[in-house]
Every structure is written in C-alpha cells, then in structure tokens.
Amino acid sequence: MESTEAGAAAAAPTKNQSSIELRQPPPPPSSPMWKIVMVASIAAGVQFGWALQLSLLTPYVQLLGIPHKWSSLIWLCGPISGMIVQPIVGFHSDTCKSRFGRRRPFILAGAVLVAIAVFLIGYAADIGHSAGDSVTDSVKTRAIIIFVIGFWILDVANNTLQGPCRALLADLSGSSNKKTRTANSFFSFFMAVGNVLGYAAGSYTHLYHMLPFTKSKACDVYCANLKTCFFLSIALLITLTTIALFYVTEQRLEEIDDKETAPSTKDPFFSEIFGALKGLQKPMWILLAVTALNWIAWFPFLLFDTDWMGREVYGGNSKGSAEELRVYNNGVRAGSLGLMLNAIVLGFTSLGVEVLAKLIGGVKRLWGVVNFLLAVSLAFTFLITKLAESNRRSVTTAGGATHILPPPVGVKVGALAIFTVLGIPQAITFSVPFAMASIFSRTSAAGQGLSLGVLNLAIVVPQMLVSLLSGPFDAVCGGGNMPAFMVGAVAAALSGIVALTLLPSTTADVPPPITEAGTATANQTNKL
C-alpha cells in the first residue's frame, strides 16, 4: 500500500521551529475558478518569451559569435538566477505586508523587468554595432555583452514573476488539494498556449514585416524576426498581467499580536532557507530527488532541441559555409514546428491530468510512467540521428555549387514525432511537482513561496550541471548533442523508478463532517 505519510497533521509549533511557519496565516477559503484561471493565464505571456528563448536564442547567440560548445554557458543565467532569486522572492512574498497583497507586487515587478530585458536582448546587435562592432566581425563582443546582460535580467524577471504566480495559485486554492492540482494544471495549459504562440512565431520567417523598423544594418532578417517576436510577447504579458492584477485581489498578511509567537525580525534570510531545508519532511526530499533527476533529463533537450534538428537531422552548421548555414536554419525552423506540435499536446494533456491520474492509479504513478516515456523518446533521438546521417545526400549544380538535400520524409516525421510525444511528460513536469510541493508545504515549516523556491533548487542545480558539463562533454565525445541526450535518457529512467518506488502519495481533501445520515468519514483518503 502506498504511503500517506505526507498528509499527516503538522505538529504544534515549538521554540526550535523556523519562524517562517509562524508568519503564515491559515489557508484562506478557496477562490472561484475564474480567478485561478485568470492568474494562471499569466503563464501564457511568460512562456511566449521562454519559447522564443528555446527555439531561437541558441542559434542567435551562435550568430553573435559564441561557439556551440560554450553557448550552453549562456544558459547558466537561468539556473543561477533561479537558485538565488526565486527562494528570495518566495521568502519575501510569504512575509510581504504591502496593501496590494503578498504576491501581486512581485508579479508586477517581474513583468516590468521582462519588458526591459527583452528590449536589451532584441537590440543587442544594434547597440553593439553603435558601440563599435562591425557587421563583418565573426565575434561581436559588444553585442554579446549587451545580450548577456539582457538575458540575465530576463531570467531574474521570469523567476520574480513565476514563483509568486504559482504561490498565488496555491493561496487562491485554499486548503483544497484537488483545486491546487487543477490550478497547476491550468498554469501548465497556459504555458502550452504561450509555447504555441512562441514556436509558431519562431517558425514564421517573415514576421518582421509587421514591424519593418526591426530590420537594420546590424540586424538581419533572422534577428529582426526575433525582435518582432519579443515585442509581441511583451504586449501579451503586460496585457494578461494587468487584467489579472486588476481583477484578482489577495489576502493581506495580518500583523501577529501575540508576542510569544511573533517571529523574530533578526533572522537572516539564509538561516530561514537552511531552517526550511532542515525541517523538510521525507516526502519533500523524495520529491526534490525525483524533480532533480527529471530536469537532468529534460534540460539537454530543451537547450539544444532546435540545434539538434539543424545539425544532426538536417546536416547544417551555424558556423559553416553559406550553404551549411541555410540548411541549419531550415532545420531550426523545422524544430520550431516540432516544438509547436509539442506545445499542442502539452496543452491537451495538461487539461487531462486528473483524468489520466485516475486511469493510471494516482498522480505519482502517472509521473513515474511518463518519465519512462521521456527516457524512450530521448533514446530514439540517437536512432533518428543515425538514420539522418546514413541518408545524407547532396547535389552539385551546373555552376559547381553544392546543395545539401533535406533529410528523407521518414526521418523528418520521426524527429517531429519525438517532439510531439514529449508533450505528454512535459505536461506532467510542469504541473505535478509544483502541486505536490504546495500540498506538502502545508505540513512543513515554510510558506508557499519559500517551498516553491526550495523546489526550484531541484530544478536549477541540475540545469547548472548540464550547462557547465554538456559542452565540454559533447566535445570530448566527438561533438554534437547525442552524449547529453543519452545521459538525459538514463536520468529520466532513474526518475521514473524513484517516483514509482519511493515517492509517497498524499491524503485527499478531508470532507467536512457529515451528520448522522452521512456515510463519509474524515479519515477517507485517496491517492494524489
């Protein structure tokens, strides 16, 4: 029988407990579903910009002159900022006494920072050119510096925005476990909506005609498309955030009058983090382990998926000849199409998480099973790569020019099928861990914001390892993306094993007491 240890009642506070626990008000009554949907919709604006990062930025940084094996280091911005920013923001959003609420000020600040960061990234080439870069330079140093600054700000902004959004969803769900899971499923659904918009925009090569001023001497068509996409993502994010913050109010953190239980204001932030880590119960530690393995599996593919299509599947090279660059860009666009198909499946699966969980026997079992699907899909990238290499063809024109032919239809279909199928485990990854962390936090010494910040550590630390090691590891193994993908397949299988064998279920929502005629009892449980 599966453990229900995570649903045990919390013990009474003691002098040794973290003061964070004493700061938290009791869970408010759950809010109407339309408010939860409105807050969750902010994810569409956030993910629009993130999808553009995944589909276009790795090729973009290589066009600026950063070698492939070092481009992964650029992506360290996200993990490092997530490791530092999200726990800090979570901590302060748990204890914020602003008259605008605990979470909303951070959500607004994050949205403003996103707009600033996107401008810097989109105009990095233009600013670098104005500062002295030549359009003929293979390495555009000044543009790279502007890009990295903007990228860091963007990742700080995303972490400032997403953590409080998830925490606000948990607040609005009250003490209802089912509503908490549903809220995170909606967040995952709107992430899929943002992905569809971002990948569709990334695959359309003439989008810059909407904003012709984006094309300049220093910014070619590819760069101008990226700028246009970012402008559209800013407009969507600001619109959704403004509507949500205007219509959805939240409970203010009330002052605690009892001096014996009032928290000490002298506790430094990092002592609270370590206190929260020390106070984690066994279920949360197992959740962190499954999440860490899961993201070791995901991050190489998320980082280099379109690059894999451009290099291994299509046979192009972002730093090669004009012909190789043309083929590479065709592969990147095909990868963007694959990511859009992935996002469509992600969206539909997100809406069906509860149904799938009932069919399989619980959310934790569902997570374990789809991790094996993730492992098989990553392993199949090796087969597709070998088939593409063995069927690589080129033709020579009458003028002596060599043209690389696209891969056979079967190879392209196989590659796109991998993108599509991965939408199923991705929907679970984007919803289940966060819902479980929110539920587990109700019996821990941390608030929703800090608990989600701690969960984020299990996401960003693996990302840092992958970012640091994937480039040199791939180079040692002969270049390409296959070594990191295969490590990801192994990590996904391990994640599935740990989820199925060690991760506990949680108790169900306890129904209100029923009078004599009732048959339900307060100790009835079901699986998460």
Short mmCIF file of C-alpha atoms in Angstrom, two decimals:
data_model
loop_
_atom_site.label_atom_id
_atom_site.label_comp_id
_atom_site.label_asym_id
_atom_site.label_seq_id
_atom_site.Cartn_x
_atom_site.Cartn_y
_atom_site.Cartn_z
CA MET A 1 0.00 0.00 0.00
CA GLU A 2 1.29 3.46 -0.88
CA SER A 3 2.42 5.71 1.93
CA THR A 4 0.19 8.58 3.03
CA GLU A 5 2.83 9.99 5.29
CA ALA A 6 2.76 13.37 3.51
CA GLY A 7 -0.75 14.01 4.67
CA ALA A 8 -0.02 13.64 8.38
CA ALA A 9 -1.05 16.56 10.51
CA ALA A 10 1.60 19.05 11.42
CA ALA A 11 2.84 19.06 14.96
CA ALA A 12 2.31 22.09 17.17
CA PRO A 13 4.94 24.81 16.81
CA THR A 14 7.91 24.62 19.11
CA LYS A 15 10.62 27.07 20.02
CA ASN A 16 13.03 25.37 17.62
CA GLN A 17 10.82 25.72 14.56
CA SER A 18 11.60 28.22 11.86
CA SER A 19 9.82 31.49 12.33
CA ILE A 20 8.59 31.21 8.77
CA GLU A 21 5.91 28.78 9.93
CA LEU A 22 4.62 31.28 12.46
CA ARG A 23 4.40 34.04 9.88
CA GLN A 24 1.91 32.19 7.70
CA PRO A 25 -1.81 32.93 8.03
CA PRO A 26 -4.23 29.99 7.90
CA PRO A 27 -5.22 28.98 4.35
CA PRO A 28 -7.94 31.33 3.08
CA PRO A 29 -11.18 29.96 1.63
CA SER A 30 -10.69 28.77 -1.92
CA SER A 31 -11.47 31.37 -4.59
CA PRO A 32 -13.73 30.98 -7.63
CA MET A 33 -12.16 29.06 -10.50
CA TRP A 34 -12.30 32.08 -12.83
CA LYS A 35 -9.83 33.92 -10.60
CA ILE A 36 -7.47 30.93 -10.65
CA VAL A 37 -7.72 30.75 -14.45
CA MET A 38 -7.03 34.48 -14.74
CA VAL A 39 -3.83 34.26 -12.67
CA ALA A 40 -2.77 31.07 -14.45
CA SER A 41 -3.15 32.84 -17.82
CA ILE A 42 -0.10 34.98 -16.98
CA ALA A 43 1.90 31.84 -17.78
CA ALA A 44 1.00 32.30 -21.46
CA GLY A 45 2.79 35.64 -21.56
CA VAL A 46 5.80 34.33 -19.64
CA GLN A 47 6.07 31.19 -21.74
CA PHE A 48 5.73 33.07 -25.02
CA GLY A 49 9.07 34.72 -24.26
CA TRP A 50 10.57 31.50 -22.88
CA ALA A 51 9.55 29.57 -26.02
CA LEU A 52 11.37 32.17 -28.09
CA GLN A 53 14.47 31.57 -25.96
CA LEU A 54 14.27 27.83 -26.51
CA SER A 55 13.60 27.95 -30.24
CA LEU A 56 15.63 30.95 -31.40
CA LEU A 57 18.20 32.12 -28.87
CA THR A 58 20.75 29.28 -29.07
CA PRO A 59 21.11 29.84 -32.85
CA TYR A 60 21.04 33.60 -32.20
CA VAL A 61 23.94 33.56 -29.74
CA GLN A 62 25.94 31.48 -32.19
CA LEU A 63 25.26 34.06 -34.89
CA LEU A 64 26.65 36.66 -32.49
CA GLY A 65 29.85 34.63 -32.40
CA ILE A 66 29.65 32.32 -29.38
CA PRO A 67 30.87 28.77 -30.20
CA HIS A 68 28.37 25.94 -29.85
CA LYS A 69 30.29 24.19 -27.08
CA TRP A 70 30.21 27.37 -24.97
CA SER A 71 26.71 28.57 -25.83
CA SER A 72 25.35 26.37 -23.02
CA LEU A 73 27.21 28.61 -20.55
CA ILE A 74 24.89 31.46 -21.54
CA TRP A 75 22.07 29.33 -20.18
CA LEU A 76 23.69 29.34 -16.75
CA CYS A 77 21.96 32.69 -16.27
CA GLY A 78 18.64 30.98 -15.72
CA PRO A 79 19.76 28.35 -13.19
CA ILE A 80 21.92 30.77 -11.17
CA SER A 81 19.22 33.43 -11.02
CA GLY A 82 16.64 30.77 -10.20
CA MET A 83 18.78 29.38 -7.40
CA ILE A 84 19.17 32.82 -5.81
CA VAL A 85 16.18 34.89 -6.90
CA GLN A 86 13.25 32.51 -6.55
CA PRO A 87 13.89 31.50 -2.91
CA ILE A 88 14.50 35.16 -2.00
CA VAL A 89 11.35 36.30 -3.80
CA GLY A 90 9.40 33.40 -2.32
CA PHE A 91 10.62 34.25 1.17
CA HIS A 92 9.66 37.92 0.88
CA SER A 93 6.35 37.21 -0.85
CA ASP A 94 5.42 34.95 2.08
CA THR A 95 6.04 37.80 4.53
CA CYS A 96 5.14 40.89 2.46
CA LYS A 97 2.67 43.21 4.20
CA SER A 98 2.01 45.51 1.24
CA ARG A 99 -1.51 46.87 0.95
CA PHE A 100 -1.53 45.43 -2.58
CA GLY A 101 -1.07 41.91 -1.23
CA ARG A 102 1.79 39.47 -0.77
CA ARG A 103 2.29 38.16 -4.31
CA ARG A 104 0.99 40.87 -6.64
CA PRO A 105 3.80 43.43 -6.14
CA PHE A 106 6.38 40.81 -7.18
CA ILE A 107 4.32 39.72 -10.19
CA LEU A 108 4.11 43.34 -11.40
CA ALA A 109 7.84 43.95 -10.84
CA GLY A 110 8.68 40.78 -12.76
CA ALA A 111 6.54 41.82 -15.73
CA VAL A 112 8.24 45.23 -15.94
CA LEU A 113 11.70 43.64 -15.76
CA VAL A 114 10.76 41.23 -18.57
CA ALA A 115 9.94 44.18 -20.84
CA ILE A 116 13.31 45.83 -20.11
CA ALA A 117 15.25 42.60 -20.64
CA VAL A 118 13.56 41.75 -23.92
CA PHE A 119 14.42 45.17 -25.33
CA LEU A 120 18.11 44.67 -24.48
CA ILE A 121 18.20 41.18 -26.00
CA GLY A 122 16.40 42.16 -29.17
CA TYR A 123 18.55 45.23 -29.73
CA ALA A 124 21.88 43.68 -28.66
CA ALA A 125 23.22 43.59 -32.23
CA ASP A 126 22.18 47.22 -32.89
CA ILE A 127 23.59 48.52 -29.61
CA GLY A 128 26.80 46.56 -30.18
CA HIS A 129 27.11 47.97 -33.69
CA SER A 130 26.59 51.51 -32.39
CA ALA A 131 29.28 50.84 -29.77
CA GLY A 132 31.86 49.72 -32.34
CA ASP A 133 31.09 46.17 -33.54
CA SER A 134 31.48 45.61 -37.25
CA VAL A 135 28.86 43.62 -39.14
CA THR A 136 31.72 41.57 -40.60
CA ASP A 137 33.12 40.56 -37.20
CA SER A 138 32.76 36.84 -36.55
CA VAL A 139 32.64 37.56 -32.82
CA LYS A 140 30.59 40.64 -31.94
CA THR A 141 31.94 41.30 -28.46
CA ARG A 142 29.87 44.34 -27.52
CA ALA A 143 26.65 42.78 -28.77
CA ILE A 144 27.38 39.65 -26.75
CA ILE A 145 27.88 41.73 -23.59
CA ILE A 146 24.53 43.51 -24.09
CA PHE A 147 22.85 40.20 -24.87
CA VAL A 148 24.20 38.52 -21.73
CA ILE A 149 23.11 41.46 -19.53
CA GLY A 150 19.62 41.34 -21.03
CA PHE A 151 19.50 37.57 -20.70
CA TRP A 152 20.41 37.72 -17.02
CA ILE A 153 17.75 40.36 -16.39
CA LEU A 154 15.20 38.26 -18.28
CA ASP A 155 15.88 35.20 -16.17
CA VAL A 156 15.77 37.21 -12.94
CA ALA A 157 12.46 38.70 -14.13
CA ASN A 158 10.99 35.30 -15.03
CA ASN A 159 11.92 33.93 -11.60
CA THR A 160 10.49 37.03 -9.91
CA LEU A 161 7.26 36.52 -11.82
CA GLN A 162 6.68 32.76 -11.89
CA GLY A 163 7.33 31.89 -8.24
CA PRO A 164 4.75 34.34 -6.83
CA CYS A 165 2.29 33.33 -9.59
CA ARG A 166 2.46 29.69 -8.51
CA ALA A 167 2.27 30.70 -4.84
CA LEU A 168 -0.77 32.92 -5.54
CA LEU A 169 -2.47 29.98 -7.25
CA ALA A 170 -1.87 27.89 -4.13
CA ASP A 171 -3.25 30.73 -1.97
CA LEU A 172 -6.36 31.02 -4.13
CA SER A 173 -6.88 27.25 -3.91
CA GLY A 174 -7.19 27.42 -0.13
CA SER A 175 -6.86 24.03 1.56
CA SER A 176 -8.28 22.09 -1.40
CA ASN A 177 -5.74 19.59 -2.77
CA LYS A 178 -7.84 18.98 -5.88
CA LYS A 179 -8.10 22.69 -6.64
CA THR A 180 -4.33 23.05 -6.08
CA ARG A 181 -3.69 20.33 -8.66
CA THR A 182 -6.23 21.87 -11.05
CA ALA A 183 -4.66 25.33 -10.66
CA ASN A 184 -1.22 23.97 -11.57
CA SER A 185 -2.73 22.08 -14.50
CA PHE A 186 -4.20 25.35 -15.78
CA PHE A 187 -0.80 27.01 -15.33
CA SER A 188 0.71 24.21 -17.43
CA PHE A 189 -2.07 24.62 -20.02
CA PHE A 190 -1.38 28.33 -20.42
CA MET A 191 2.34 27.58 -20.66
CA ALA A 192 1.38 25.42 -23.64
CA VAL A 193 -0.61 28.31 -25.12
CA GLY A 194 2.46 30.54 -24.77
CA ASN A 195 4.60 27.82 -26.32
CA VAL A 196 2.30 27.51 -29.34
CA LEU A 197 2.44 31.26 -29.88
CA GLY A 198 6.21 31.40 -29.41
CA TYR A 199 7.07 28.42 -31.60
CA ALA A 200 4.61 29.47 -34.30
CA ALA A 201 6.15 32.93 -34.33
CA GLY A 202 9.64 31.43 -34.39
CA SER A 203 8.82 29.25 -37.40
CA TYR A 204 7.41 32.14 -39.48
CA THR A 205 10.26 33.79 -41.34
CA HIS A 206 8.51 36.97 -42.49
CA LEU A 207 7.03 38.13 -39.21
CA TYR A 208 9.31 41.18 -39.18
CA HIS A 209 7.16 42.73 -41.93
CA MET A 210 4.68 43.57 -39.15
CA LEU A 211 7.35 45.85 -37.64
CA PRO A 212 9.71 46.75 -40.50
CA PHE A 213 11.80 49.07 -38.31
CA THR A 214 13.22 45.98 -36.57
CA LYS A 215 15.46 45.23 -39.59
CA SER A 216 18.66 47.26 -39.66
CA LYS A 217 22.22 47.20 -40.91
CA ALA A 218 23.36 45.25 -37.85
CA CYS A 219 20.21 43.12 -37.56
CA ASP A 220 19.40 40.76 -40.43
CA VAL A 221 16.06 39.08 -41.17
CA TYR A 222 16.59 36.38 -38.54
CA CYS A 223 17.42 38.99 -35.90
CA ALA A 224 14.50 41.21 -36.98
CA ASN A 225 12.11 38.27 -36.62
CA LEU A 226 13.40 37.71 -33.10
CA LYS A 227 12.85 41.37 -32.23
CA THR A 228 9.30 41.29 -33.56
CA CYS A 229 8.51 38.13 -31.62
CA PHE A 230 9.79 39.71 -28.42
CA PHE A 231 7.67 42.84 -28.93
CA LEU A 232 4.60 40.64 -29.33
CA SER A 233 5.49 38.67 -26.19
CA ILE A 234 5.82 41.90 -24.17
CA ALA A 235 2.39 43.07 -25.34
CA LEU A 236 0.78 39.74 -24.38
CA LEU A 237 2.47 39.54 -20.97
CA ILE A 238 1.65 43.12 -19.96
CA THR A 239 -1.97 42.70 -21.04
CA LEU A 240 -2.54 39.42 -19.16
CA THR A 241 -0.70 40.63 -16.05
CA THR A 242 -2.64 43.91 -15.91
CA ILE A 243 -6.01 42.15 -16.23
CA ALA A 244 -5.15 39.53 -13.60
CA LEU A 245 -3.77 42.01 -11.06
CA PHE A 246 -6.73 44.34 -11.54
CA TYR A 247 -9.46 41.74 -11.03
CA VAL A 248 -7.86 39.32 -8.57
CA THR A 249 -7.26 40.51 -5.03
CA GLU A 250 -5.50 38.56 -2.30
CA GLN A 251 -5.47 38.29 1.45
CA ARG A 252 -3.07 40.63 3.21
CA LEU A 253 -0.70 39.20 5.78
CA GLU A 254 -2.08 40.38 9.09
CA GLU A 255 0.11 41.53 11.94
CA ILE A 256 0.67 38.93 14.67
CA ASP A 257 -0.18 40.39 18.04
CA ASP A 258 0.91 37.54 20.27
CA LYS A 259 4.49 38.41 21.21
CA GLU A 260 5.24 34.83 22.18
CA THR A 261 4.53 33.61 18.66
CA ALA A 262 5.63 36.69 16.76
CA PRO A 263 8.60 35.96 14.51
CA SER A 264 11.97 37.42 15.15
CA THR A 265 12.87 40.12 12.68
CA LYS A 266 16.54 39.41 13.17
CA ASP A 267 16.53 36.03 11.43
CA PRO A 268 18.61 36.41 8.27
CA PHE A 269 17.19 35.06 5.04
CA PHE A 270 19.69 32.24 4.55
CA SER A 271 19.11 30.95 8.07
CA GLU A 272 15.46 30.64 7.10
CA ILE A 273 16.41 28.71 3.95
CA PHE A 274 18.58 26.30 5.93
CA GLY A 275 15.87 26.08 8.57
CA ALA A 276 13.32 25.23 5.92
CA LEU A 277 15.64 22.59 4.43
CA LYS A 278 16.26 21.06 7.86
CA GLY A 279 12.52 20.99 8.50
CA LEU A 280 11.64 19.25 5.25
CA GLN A 281 9.80 16.00 5.72
CA LYS A 282 10.82 12.82 3.91
CA PRO A 283 8.15 13.16 1.16
CA MET A 284 9.52 16.56 0.16
CA TRP A 285 13.09 15.26 0.00
CA ILE A 286 11.97 12.45 -2.30
CA LEU A 287 10.05 14.96 -4.41
CA LEU A 288 13.23 17.04 -4.74
CA ALA A 289 15.20 13.94 -5.82
CA VAL A 290 12.66 12.96 -8.48
CA THR A 291 12.49 16.54 -9.73
CA ALA A 292 16.28 16.85 -9.94
CA LEU A 293 16.63 13.63 -11.97
CA ASN A 294 13.71 14.71 -14.13
CA TRP A 295 15.39 18.00 -15.04
CA ILE A 296 18.76 16.39 -15.72
CA ALA A 297 16.78 14.50 -18.36
CA TRP A 298 14.87 17.47 -19.73
CA PHE A 299 17.41 20.24 -19.86
CA PRO A 300 19.78 18.96 -22.61
CA PHE A 301 16.87 18.52 -24.99
CA LEU A 302 15.22 21.82 -24.07
CA LEU A 303 18.55 23.56 -24.55
CA PHE A 304 19.57 22.01 -27.88
CA ASP A 305 16.38 20.64 -29.47
CA THR A 306 16.29 23.03 -32.46
CA ASP A 307 20.10 22.86 -32.70
CA TRP A 308 19.77 19.05 -32.93
CA MET A 309 17.34 19.46 -35.82
CA GLY A 310 19.65 21.91 -37.58
CA ARG A 311 22.90 19.98 -37.08
CA GLU A 312 22.27 16.27 -36.66
CA VAL A 313 18.96 15.83 -38.51
CA TYR A 314 19.37 18.34 -41.35
CA GLY A 315 23.19 18.29 -41.50
CA GLY A 316 23.75 22.05 -41.31
CA ASN A 317 26.26 24.14 -39.42
CA SER A 318 25.61 27.56 -37.90
CA LYS A 319 29.30 28.48 -38.28
CA GLY A 320 29.87 26.81 -41.66
CA SER A 321 29.52 27.92 -45.26
CA ALA A 322 26.53 29.82 -46.58
CA GLU A 323 25.01 26.55 -47.76
CA GLU A 324 25.53 24.86 -44.40
CA LEU A 325 24.04 27.87 -42.63
CA ARG A 326 21.00 27.77 -44.93
CA VAL A 327 20.44 24.10 -44.17
CA TYR A 328 20.95 24.69 -40.45
CA ASN A 329 18.34 27.47 -40.40
CA ASN A 330 15.89 25.20 -42.25
CA GLY A 331 16.43 22.61 -39.53
CA VAL A 332 15.90 25.19 -36.78
CA ARG A 333 12.61 26.23 -38.37
CA ALA A 334 11.57 22.57 -38.60
CA GLY A 335 12.48 22.28 -34.92
CA SER A 336 10.23 25.24 -34.15
CA LEU A 337 7.39 23.40 -35.89
CA GLY A 338 8.17 20.35 -33.75
CA LEU A 339 8.07 22.48 -30.62
CA MET A 340 4.68 23.87 -31.65
CA LEU A 341 3.33 20.32 -32.07
CA ASN A 342 4.84 19.54 -28.67
CA ALA A 343 3.03 22.51 -27.16
CA ILE A 344 -0.33 21.45 -28.59
CA VAL A 345 -0.01 18.02 -26.98
CA LEU A 346 1.24 19.70 -23.80
CA GLY A 347 -1.91 21.83 -23.65
CA PHE A 348 -4.38 18.99 -24.15
CA THR A 349 -2.53 16.74 -21.72
CA SER A 350 -2.49 19.49 -19.07
CA LEU A 351 -6.28 19.66 -19.18
CA GLY A 352 -6.49 15.89 -18.76
CA VAL A 353 -4.02 15.33 -15.90
CA GLU A 354 -6.74 14.48 -13.38
CA VAL A 355 -8.38 12.01 -15.77
CA LEU A 356 -5.09 10.34 -16.66
CA ALA A 357 -4.17 10.08 -12.98
CA LYS A 358 -7.43 8.28 -12.20
CA LEU A 359 -6.87 5.85 -15.06
CA ILE A 360 -3.30 5.03 -14.01
CA GLY A 361 -3.88 4.97 -10.25
CA GLY A 362 -2.70 8.32 -8.93
CA VAL A 363 -0.65 11.33 -9.94
CA LYS A 364 2.61 9.96 -8.58
CA ARG A 365 2.19 6.81 -10.69
CA LEU A 366 1.37 8.95 -13.70
CA TRP A 367 4.57 10.94 -13.17
CA GLY A 368 6.63 7.76 -12.89
CA VAL A 369 5.16 6.24 -16.07
CA VAL A 370 5.64 9.35 -18.21
CA ASN A 371 9.26 9.59 -17.09
CA PHE A 372 9.84 6.25 -18.81
CA LEU A 373 8.15 7.69 -21.90
CA LEU A 374 10.61 10.59 -21.68
CA ALA A 375 13.54 8.14 -21.44
CA VAL A 376 12.41 6.18 -24.52
CA SER A 377 11.84 9.36 -26.54
CA LEU A 378 15.32 10.70 -25.76
CA ALA A 379 16.85 7.34 -26.65
CA PHE A 380 15.09 7.48 -30.02
CA THR A 381 16.95 10.71 -30.90
CA PHE A 382 20.02 8.50 -31.35
CA LEU A 383 18.19 6.33 -33.89
CA ILE A 384 16.88 9.35 -35.80
CA THR A 385 20.36 10.90 -35.87
CA LYS A 386 21.94 7.75 -37.29
CA LEU A 387 19.21 7.40 -39.92
CA ALA A 388 19.69 11.04 -40.94
CA GLU A 389 23.46 10.61 -41.25
CA SER A 390 23.16 7.44 -43.31
CA ASN A 391 20.70 9.10 -45.71
CA ARG A 392 22.53 12.42 -46.08
CA ARG A 393 22.64 13.47 -49.74
CA SER A 394 23.86 16.50 -51.71
CA VAL A 395 23.68 17.61 -55.33
CA THR A 396 26.04 19.70 -57.43
CA THR A 397 24.56 22.25 -59.82
CA ALA A 398 25.82 23.05 -63.31
CA GLY A 399 27.63 26.04 -61.85
CA GLY A 400 29.55 23.81 -59.45
CA ALA A 401 27.66 24.79 -56.29
CA THR A 402 26.85 22.02 -53.81
CA HIS A 403 23.41 21.86 -52.20
CA ILE A 404 22.68 19.67 -49.19
CA LEU A 405 19.34 17.92 -49.58
CA PRO A 406 16.88 17.81 -46.71
CA PRO A 407 16.56 14.51 -44.83
CA PRO A 408 14.09 11.87 -46.08
CA VAL A 409 10.44 12.30 -45.15
CA GLY A 410 10.58 9.34 -42.77
CA VAL A 411 13.44 10.89 -40.82
CA LYS A 412 11.65 14.26 -40.55
CA VAL A 413 8.43 12.57 -39.45
CA GLY A 414 10.33 10.55 -36.85
CA ALA A 415 12.06 13.64 -35.46
CA LEU A 416 8.79 15.60 -35.30
CA ALA A 417 7.10 12.61 -33.65
CA ILE A 418 9.65 12.77 -30.81
CA PHE A 419 8.87 16.45 -30.26
CA THR A 420 5.15 15.68 -30.28
CA VAL A 421 5.21 12.73 -27.88
CA LEU A 422 7.37 14.66 -25.40
CA GLY A 423 4.42 17.00 -24.82
CA ILE A 424 2.86 14.30 -22.61
CA PRO A 425 5.63 14.02 -19.99
CA GLN A 426 6.23 17.76 -20.22
CA ALA A 427 2.64 18.48 -19.11
CA ILE A 428 3.21 16.37 -16.00
CA THR A 429 6.59 18.00 -15.31
CA PHE A 430 5.04 21.48 -15.49
CA SER A 431 2.19 20.71 -13.08
CA VAL A 432 2.54 17.70 -10.76
CA PRO A 433 5.77 18.60 -8.87
CA PHE A 434 4.52 22.11 -8.09
CA ALA A 435 1.13 20.86 -6.92
CA MET A 436 2.80 18.26 -4.68
CA ALA A 437 5.19 20.87 -3.24
CA SER A 438 2.27 23.18 -2.43
CA ILE A 439 0.42 20.34 -0.71
CA PHE A 440 3.49 19.12 1.20
CA SER A 441 4.24 22.70 2.33
CA ARG A 442 1.06 22.75 4.41
CA THR A 443 2.75 20.47 6.94
CA SER A 444 6.25 21.99 6.68
CA ALA A 445 7.97 24.96 8.31
CA ALA A 446 7.84 27.10 5.16
CA GLY A 447 5.21 29.11 3.34
CA GLN A 448 4.08 28.51 -0.23
CA GLY A 449 6.57 30.95 -1.74
CA LEU A 450 9.60 29.57 0.06
CA SER A 451 8.55 25.95 -0.51
CA LEU A 452 8.27 26.55 -4.24
CA GLY A 453 11.64 28.32 -4.11
CA VAL A 454 13.16 25.24 -2.49
CA LEU A 455 11.60 23.05 -5.19
CA ASN A 456 13.15 25.36 -7.75
CA LEU A 457 16.59 24.48 -6.35
CA ALA A 458 15.96 20.91 -7.51
CA ILE A 459 15.35 22.30 -10.99
CA VAL A 460 18.14 24.86 -11.33
CA VAL A 461 21.01 22.86 -9.79
CA PRO A 462 20.69 20.12 -12.46
CA GLN A 463 20.42 22.85 -15.09
CA MET A 464 23.68 24.32 -13.87
CA LEU A 465 25.39 20.94 -14.07
CA VAL A 466 24.10 20.37 -17.59
CA SER A 467 25.07 23.88 -18.70
CA LEU A 468 28.60 23.50 -17.32
CA LEU A 469 29.25 19.96 -18.48
CA SER A 470 27.26 19.42 -21.67
CA GLY A 471 29.51 21.50 -23.97
CA PRO A 472 32.88 20.03 -22.85
CA PHE A 473 31.31 16.56 -22.52
CA ASP A 474 29.96 16.69 -26.07
CA ALA A 475 33.33 17.94 -27.34
CA VAL A 476 35.19 15.06 -25.64
CA CYS A 477 32.70 12.61 -27.13
CA GLY A 478 33.19 13.94 -30.65
CA GLY A 479 30.82 16.90 -30.72
CA GLY A 480 27.11 17.05 -31.29
CA ASN A 481 24.20 16.70 -28.92
CA MET A 482 23.89 12.92 -28.61
CA PRO A 483 26.03 12.37 -25.46
CA ALA A 484 23.94 14.81 -23.39
CA PHE A 485 20.69 13.37 -24.78
CA MET A 486 21.71 9.85 -23.80
CA VAL A 487 22.61 10.96 -20.27
CA GLY A 488 19.15 12.54 -20.18
CA ALA A 489 17.53 9.23 -21.16
CA VAL A 490 19.25 7.44 -18.26
CA ALA A 491 18.27 10.19 -15.81
CA ALA A 492 14.64 10.02 -16.97
CA ALA A 493 14.54 6.26 -16.34
CA LEU A 494 16.01 6.73 -12.85
CA SER A 495 13.47 9.48 -12.15
CA GLY A 496 10.66 7.13 -13.10
CA ILE A 497 11.98 4.37 -10.84
CA VAL A 498 12.31 6.67 -7.82
CA ALA A 499 8.85 8.16 -8.42
CA LEU A 500 7.17 4.76 -8.58
CA THR A 501 9.02 3.14 -5.68
CA LEU A 502 9.76 5.90 -3.16
CA LEU A 503 7.58 8.96 -3.76
CA PRO A 504 4.59 8.90 -1.37
CA SER A 505 1.03 9.80 -2.16
CA THR A 506 -0.77 12.46 -0.17
CA THR A 507 -4.06 12.35 1.61
CA ALA A 508 -7.10 13.58 -0.21
CA ASP A 509 -9.01 16.68 0.76
CA VAL A 510 -10.77 15.90 4.01
CA PRO A 511 -14.52 16.47 3.55
CA PRO A 512 -16.50 18.41 6.15
CA PRO A 513 -18.10 16.31 8.89
CA ILE A 514 -21.39 14.77 7.82
CA THR A 515 -24.39 14.41 10.09
CA GLU A 516 -25.88 11.10 11.23
CA ALA A 517 -27.29 10.34 7.81
CA GLY A 518 -23.89 10.74 6.20
CA THR A 519 -21.62 7.88 5.41
CA ALA A 520 -18.34 9.65 4.76
CA THR A 521 -15.65 9.71 7.44
CA ALA A 522 -12.87 12.19 7.98
CA ASN A 523 -10.18 9.60 7.50
CA GLN A 524 -11.16 8.64 3.97
CA THR A 525 -8.26 9.08 1.61
CA ASN A 526 -7.42 8.55 -1.97
CA LYS A 527 -4.27 8.90 -3.96
CA LEU A 528 -2.98 12.25 -5.10
#
